[in-house]
PDB file of C-alpha atoms in Angstrom:
ATOM      1  CA  MET A   1      89.637  84.276  99.840  1.00  0.00           C
ATOM      2  CA  ARG A   2      92.429  86.553  98.656  1.00  0.00           C
ATOM      3  CA  LEU A   3      93.975  89.145 100.957  1.00  0.00           C
ATOM      4  CA  LEU A   4      96.652  91.648 100.023  1.00  0.00           C
ATOM      5  CA  ALA A   5      99.265  92.600 102.615  1.00  0.00           C
ATOM      6  CA  ILE A   6     101.105  95.913 102.280  1.00  0.00           C
ATOM      7  CA  SER A   7     104.092  96.908 104.384  1.00  0.00           C
ATOM      8  CA  GLY A   8     104.696 100.628 104.731  1.00  0.00           C
ATOM      9  CA  SER A   9     108.424  99.980 105.052  1.00  0.00           C
ATOM     10  CA  LEU A  10     110.854  99.546 102.186  1.00  0.00           C
ATOM     11  CA  ARG A  11     113.668  98.394 104.500  1.00  0.00           C
ATOM     12  CA  ALA A  12     114.898  94.857 103.752  1.00  0.00           C
ATOM     13  CA  GLY A  13     114.938  93.919 107.456  1.00  0.00           C
ATOM     14  CA  SER A  14     111.618  95.574 108.263  1.00  0.00           C
ATOM     15  CA  THR A  15     109.799  94.160 111.271  1.00  0.00           C
ATOM     16  CA  ASN A  16     106.496  95.257 109.720  1.00  0.00           C
ATOM     17  CA  SER A  17     107.248  93.274 106.567  1.00  0.00           C
ATOM     18  CA  ALA A  18     108.316  90.291 108.703  1.00  0.00           C
ATOM     19  CA  LEU A  19     105.013  90.549 110.576  1.00  0.00           C
ATOM     20  CA  LEU A  20     103.066  90.378 107.305  1.00  0.00           C
ATOM     21  CA  HIS A  21     105.108  87.438 106.036  1.00  0.00           C
ATOM     22  CA  ALA A  22     104.389  85.648 109.317  1.00  0.00           C
ATOM     23  CA  ALA A  23     100.695  86.439 108.861  1.00  0.00           C
ATOM     24  CA  ALA A  24     100.805  84.977 105.334  1.00  0.00           C
ATOM     25  CA  GLY A  25     102.167  81.760 106.811  1.00  0.00           C
ATOM     26  CA  LEU A  26      99.359  81.668 109.384  1.00  0.00           C
ATOM     27  CA  ALA A  27      96.479  82.351 106.985  1.00  0.00           C
ATOM     28  CA  PRO A  28      93.317  80.465 107.895  1.00  0.00           C
ATOM     29  CA  GLY A  29      92.282  77.619 105.593  1.00  0.00           C
ATOM     30  CA  GLY A  30      90.873  78.827 102.290  1.00  0.00           C
ATOM     31  CA  THR A  31      92.669  82.158 102.632  1.00  0.00           C
ATOM     32  CA  ASP A  32      95.641  83.278 100.554  1.00  0.00           C
ATOM     33  CA  ILE A  33      97.667  86.274 101.721  1.00  0.00           C
ATOM     34  CA  SER A  34      99.906  87.866  99.105  1.00  0.00           C
ATOM     35  CA  VAL A  35     102.537  90.313 100.356  1.00  0.00           C
ATOM     36  CA  TYR A  36     102.816  93.254  97.949  1.00  0.00           C
ATOM     37  CA  ALA A  37     106.408  93.973  96.904  1.00  0.00           C
ATOM     38  CA  GLY A  38     105.877  96.910  94.548  1.00  0.00           C
ATOM     39  CA  LEU A  39     105.714  99.853  96.947  1.00  0.00           C
ATOM     40  CA  GLY A  40     109.154 101.166  95.983  1.00  0.00           C
ATOM     41  CA  LYS A  41     108.364 100.877  92.260  1.00  0.00           C
ATOM     42  CA  LEU A  42     105.419 103.285  92.320  1.00  0.00           C
ATOM     43  CA  PRO A  43     106.103 106.689  90.774  1.00  0.00           C
ATOM     44  CA  ILE A  44     105.510 109.712  92.978  1.00  0.00           C
ATOM     45  CA  TYR A  45     101.843 110.623  92.665  1.00  0.00           C
ATOM     46  CA  ASP A  46     101.187 113.109  89.879  1.00  0.00           C
ATOM     47  CA  ALA A  47      97.593 113.880  88.888  1.00  0.00           C
ATOM     48  CA  ASP A  48      98.768 114.424  85.306  1.00  0.00           C
ATOM     49  CA  LEU A  49      99.834 110.745  85.202  1.00  0.00           C
ATOM     50  CA  ASP A  50      96.584 109.525  86.782  1.00  0.00           C
ATOM     51  CA  ILE A  51      95.059 108.653  83.424  1.00  0.00           C
ATOM     52  CA  ASP A  52      93.753 105.532  81.730  1.00  0.00           C
ATOM     53  CA  PRO A  53      95.848 103.511  81.515  1.00  0.00           C
ATOM     54  CA  PRO A  54      97.877 104.547  84.558  1.00  0.00           C
ATOM     55  CA  PRO A  55     101.615 103.894  84.865  1.00  0.00           C
ATOM     56  CA  PRO A  56     102.246 100.104  84.899  1.00  0.00           C
ATOM     57  CA  ALA A  57     103.207  99.910  88.590  1.00  0.00           C
ATOM     58  CA  VAL A  58     100.049 101.833  89.518  1.00  0.00           C
ATOM     59  CA  GLY A  59      97.919  99.569  87.323  1.00  0.00           C
ATOM     60  CA  ASP A  60      99.442  96.550  89.050  1.00  0.00           C
ATOM     61  CA  LEU A  61      98.681  97.932  92.528  1.00  0.00           C
ATOM     62  CA  ARG A  62      95.113  98.793  91.558  1.00  0.00           C
ATOM     63  CA  ALA A  63      94.567  95.343  90.021  1.00  0.00           C
ATOM     64  CA  ARG A  64      95.899  93.609  93.144  1.00  0.00           C
ATOM     65  CA  LEU A  65      93.661  95.732  95.366  1.00  0.00           C
ATOM     66  CA  ALA A  66      90.635  95.096  93.155  1.00  0.00           C
ATOM     67  CA  ALA A  67      91.260  91.329  93.261  1.00  0.00           C
ATOM     68  CA  SER A  68      91.609  91.237  97.037  1.00  0.00           C
ATOM     69  CA  TRP A  69      88.754  90.755  99.461  1.00  0.00           C
ATOM     70  CA  GLY A  70      90.612  92.657 102.162  1.00  0.00           C
ATOM     71  CA  VAL A  71      93.908  94.364 102.895  1.00  0.00           C
ATOM     72  CA  LEU A  72      96.359  94.002 105.767  1.00  0.00           C
ATOM     73  CA  ILE A  73      98.594  97.026 106.286  1.00  0.00           C
ATOM     74  CA  ALA A  74     101.634  97.011 108.562  1.00  0.00           C
ATOM     75  CA  CYS A  75     102.984 100.497 109.009  1.00  0.00           C
ATOM     76  CA  PRO A  76     105.987 101.886 110.849  1.00  0.00           C
ATOM     77  CA  GLU A  77     106.030 105.426 112.142  1.00  0.00           C
ATOM     78  CA  TYR A  78     108.494 107.842 110.562  1.00  0.00           C
ATOM     79  CA  ALA A  79     108.756 111.336 112.042  1.00  0.00           C
ATOM     80  CA  HIS A  80     105.326 110.945 113.688  1.00  0.00           C
ATOM     81  CA  GLY A  81     103.661 110.042 110.404  1.00  0.00           C
ATOM     82  CA  VAL A  82     102.920 107.493 107.718  1.00  0.00           C
ATOM     83  CA  PRO A  83     106.005 106.636 105.616  1.00  0.00           C
ATOM     84  CA  GLY A  84     106.073 108.438 102.285  1.00  0.00           C
ATOM     85  CA  GLY A  85     105.989 105.276 100.170  1.00  0.00           C
ATOM     86  CA  LEU A  86     102.778 104.039 101.767  1.00  0.00           C
ATOM     87  CA  LYS A  87     101.163 107.482 101.603  1.00  0.00           C
ATOM     88  CA  ASN A  88     102.139 107.652  97.936  1.00  0.00           C
ATOM     89  CA  ALA A  89     100.515 104.272  97.238  1.00  0.00           C
ATOM     90  CA  LEU A  90      97.308 105.411  98.918  1.00  0.00           C
ATOM     91  CA  ASP A  91      97.404 108.679  96.942  1.00  0.00           C
ATOM     92  CA  TRP A  92      97.333 106.592  93.753  1.00  0.00           C
ATOM     93  CA  VAL A  93      93.995 105.021  94.743  1.00  0.00           C
ATOM     94  CA  VAL A  94      92.198 108.214  95.837  1.00  0.00           C
ATOM     95  CA  SER A  95      90.707 108.746  92.370  1.00  0.00           C
ATOM     96  CA  SER A  96      89.906 105.085  91.763  1.00  0.00           C
ATOM     97  CA  SER A  97      87.479 102.810  93.574  1.00  0.00           C
ATOM     98  CA  GLU A  98      89.639  99.865  94.684  1.00  0.00           C
ATOM     99  CA  MET A  99      89.619 100.872  98.359  1.00  0.00           C
ATOM    100  CA  VAL A 100      85.980 101.941  98.631  1.00  0.00           C
ATOM    101  CA  ASP A 101      84.421  99.795 101.375  1.00  0.00           C
ATOM    102  CA  LYS A 102      87.465  97.488 101.231  1.00  0.00           C
ATOM    103  CA  PRO A 103      88.003  95.822 104.630  1.00  0.00           C
ATOM    104  CA  VAL A 104      91.382  96.763 106.130  1.00  0.00           C
ATOM    105  CA  ALA A 105      93.147  95.420 109.222  1.00  0.00           C
ATOM    106  CA  LEU A 106      96.074  97.365 110.650  1.00  0.00           C
ATOM    107  CA  PHE A 107      99.036  95.352 111.909  1.00  0.00           C
ATOM    108  CA  HIS A 108     101.885  97.068 113.729  1.00  0.00           C
ATOM    109  CA  ALA A 109     105.287  95.855 114.827  1.00  0.00           C
ATOM    110  CA  SER A 110     105.699  98.539 117.493  1.00  0.00           C
ATOM    111  CA  PRO A 111     103.413  99.717 120.258  1.00  0.00           C
ATOM    112  CA  ARG A 112     105.035 103.154 119.882  1.00  0.00           C
ATOM    113  CA  SER A 113     103.467 103.880 116.484  1.00  0.00           C
ATOM    114  CA  GLU A 114     100.247 105.494 117.773  1.00  0.00           C
ATOM    115  CA  ILE A 115     100.597 108.710 115.755  1.00  0.00           C
ATOM    116  CA  SER A 116     101.095 106.927 112.436  1.00  0.00           C
ATOM    117  CA  ARG A 117      98.222 104.563 113.290  1.00  0.00           C
ATOM    118  CA  ALA A 118      95.902 107.539 113.763  1.00  0.00           C
ATOM    119  CA  ALA A 119      97.184 109.238 110.594  1.00  0.00           C
ATOM    120  CA  LEU A 120      96.839 106.040 108.567  1.00  0.00           C
ATOM    121  CA  ALA A 121      93.315 105.458 109.872  1.00  0.00           C
ATOM    122  CA  GLU A 122      92.367 109.004 108.846  1.00  0.00           C
ATOM    123  CA  ILE A 123      93.756 108.481 105.329  1.00  0.00           C
ATOM    124  CA  LEU A 124      91.896 105.166 105.000  1.00  0.00           C
ATOM    125  CA  ARG A 125      88.621 106.714 106.191  1.00  0.00           C
ATOM    126  CA  THR A 126      89.111 109.533 103.674  1.00  0.00           C
ATOM    127  CA  ILE A 127      89.370 107.049 100.796  1.00  0.00           C
ATOM    128  CA  ASP A 128      86.340 105.150 102.177  1.00  0.00           C
ATOM    129  CA  ALA A 129      88.147 101.986 103.233  1.00  0.00           C
ATOM    130  CA  ARG A 130      86.449  99.997 105.999  1.00  0.00           C
ATOM    131  CA  ILE A 131      88.817  99.576 108.951  1.00  0.00           C
ATOM    132  CA  VAL A 132      88.125  96.422 110.925  1.00  0.00           C
ATOM    133  CA  ALA A 133      89.461  97.615 114.281  1.00  0.00           C
ATOM    134  CA  GLU A 134      88.781  94.339 116.097  1.00  0.00           C
ATOM    135  CA  ALA A 135      91.044  92.537 113.591  1.00  0.00           C
ATOM    136  CA  SER A 136      93.921  94.969 113.978  1.00  0.00           C
ATOM    137  CA  CYS A 137      96.867  93.955 116.152  1.00  0.00           C
ATOM    138  CA  THR A 138     100.215  95.061 117.479  1.00  0.00           C
ATOM    139  CA  VAL A 139     103.121  92.680 118.013  1.00  0.00           C
ATOM    140  CA  ALA A 140     106.111  94.186 119.823  1.00  0.00           C
ATOM    141  CA  LEU A 141     108.981  93.498 117.434  1.00  0.00           C
ATOM    142  CA  LEU A 142     110.788  96.813 117.812  1.00  0.00           C
ATOM    143  CA  GLY A 143     114.568  96.376 117.807  1.00  0.00           C
ATOM    144  CA  LYS A 144     114.478  92.705 116.846  1.00  0.00           C
ATOM    145  CA  GLU A 145     116.462  91.520 113.844  1.00  0.00           C
ATOM    146  CA  GLY A 146     117.551  88.288 112.217  1.00  0.00           C
ATOM    147  CA  ALA A 147     117.323  85.214 114.447  1.00  0.00           C
ATOM    148  CA  ALA A 148     115.824  87.213 117.345  1.00  0.00           C
ATOM    149  CA  LEU A 149     113.024  88.449 115.085  1.00  0.00           C
ATOM    150  CA  GLU A 150     112.361  84.949 113.749  1.00  0.00           C
ATOM    151  CA  ALA A 151     112.328  83.548 117.285  1.00  0.00           C
ATOM    152  CA  GLU A 152     109.848  86.182 118.450  1.00  0.00           C
ATOM    153  CA  LEU A 153     107.523  85.495 115.511  1.00  0.00           C
ATOM    154  CA  ALA A 154     107.736  81.761 116.261  1.00  0.00           C
ATOM    155  CA  ARG A 155     106.611  82.143 119.890  1.00  0.00           C
ATOM    156  CA  PRO A 156     103.201  80.419 120.369  1.00  0.00           C
ATOM    157  CA  GLU A 157     101.588  83.468 121.989  1.00  0.00           C
ATOM    158  CA  VAL A 158     102.722  85.741 119.133  1.00  0.00           C
ATOM    159  CA  ARG A 159     101.504  83.252 116.533  1.00  0.00           C
ATOM    160  CA  GLU A 160      98.151  83.084 118.333  1.00  0.00           C
ATOM    161  CA  THR A 161      97.855  86.892 118.420  1.00  0.00           C
ATOM    162  CA  ILE A 162      98.404  87.026 114.661  1.00  0.00           C
ATOM    163  CA  SER A 163      96.150  84.022 113.993  1.00  0.00           C
ATOM    164  CA  ALA A 164      93.331  85.429 116.131  1.00  0.00           C
ATOM    165  CA  ALA A 165      93.506  88.763 114.301  1.00  0.00           C
ATOM    166  CA  LEU A 166      93.390  86.959 110.945  1.00  0.00           C
ATOM    167  CA  ARG A 167      90.429  84.796 111.979  1.00  0.00           C
ATOM    168  CA  THR A 168      88.574  87.902 113.134  1.00  0.00           C
ATOM    169  CA  PHE A 169      89.393  89.706 109.892  1.00  0.00           C
ATOM    170  CA  VAL A 170      88.297  86.845 107.658  1.00  0.00           C
ATOM    171  CA  ALA A 171      85.043  86.507 109.633  1.00  0.00           C
ATOM    172  CA  ALA A 172      84.384  90.259 109.269  1.00  0.00           C
ATOM    173  CA  ILE A 173      84.713  90.271 105.493  1.00  0.00           C
ATOM    174  CA  ALA A 174      81.365  90.077 103.759  1.00  0.00           C
ATOM    175  CA  VAL A 175      81.676  87.426 101.055  1.00  0.00           C
ATOM    176  CA  PRO A 176      79.873  88.485  97.871  1.00  0.00           C
ATOM    177  CA  ALA A 177      77.130  86.000  96.948  1.00  0.00           C
ATOM    178  CA  THR A 178      78.647  85.356  93.512  1.00  0.00           C
ATOM    179  CA  ALA A 179      82.205  84.937  94.719  1.00  0.00           C
ATOM    180  CA  SER A 180      83.867  81.793  95.913  1.00  0.00           C
ATOM    181  CA  PRO A 181      86.917  81.552  98.166  1.00  0.00           C
ATOM    182  CA  VAL A 182      90.212  80.970  96.385  1.00  0.00           C
TER     183      VAL A 182
END
């Protein structure tokens, strides 16, 4: 089973990105989690460019989404909202079908990101993604960097929180009859 993980942060030391990389390392057997690294390469959404074929970076994002059985999104909160890069990526899939009924789990590295969580959930519902709320999780990583961040992500209770969310997410994904896990 292939899952795509998208961090809403472009920052090199992002705790949300670190959370997704930790999740990739804890993927249940038979599950491959790929962390998307192209968010900063996407052009700003322009309906005039939303043609066939789309810009290469957009085509790559759409192909990765289409190939995934579910999506993990870790999103910081910037100015009480969803970061522009993540919103831009989601704008690029409004007119296409890659997110329609796609299972999504929301991972957050800060318990203080309630406003962006609500805004992100509204955007995902608008593009017909299927949010799996019981597989979403928050791990308090706010303010942690470097060795402290790595140590927090290595704690058994944190690893179990992430693992439990992933197991729940994988179990919630309806496997198409003709597909086989990767």
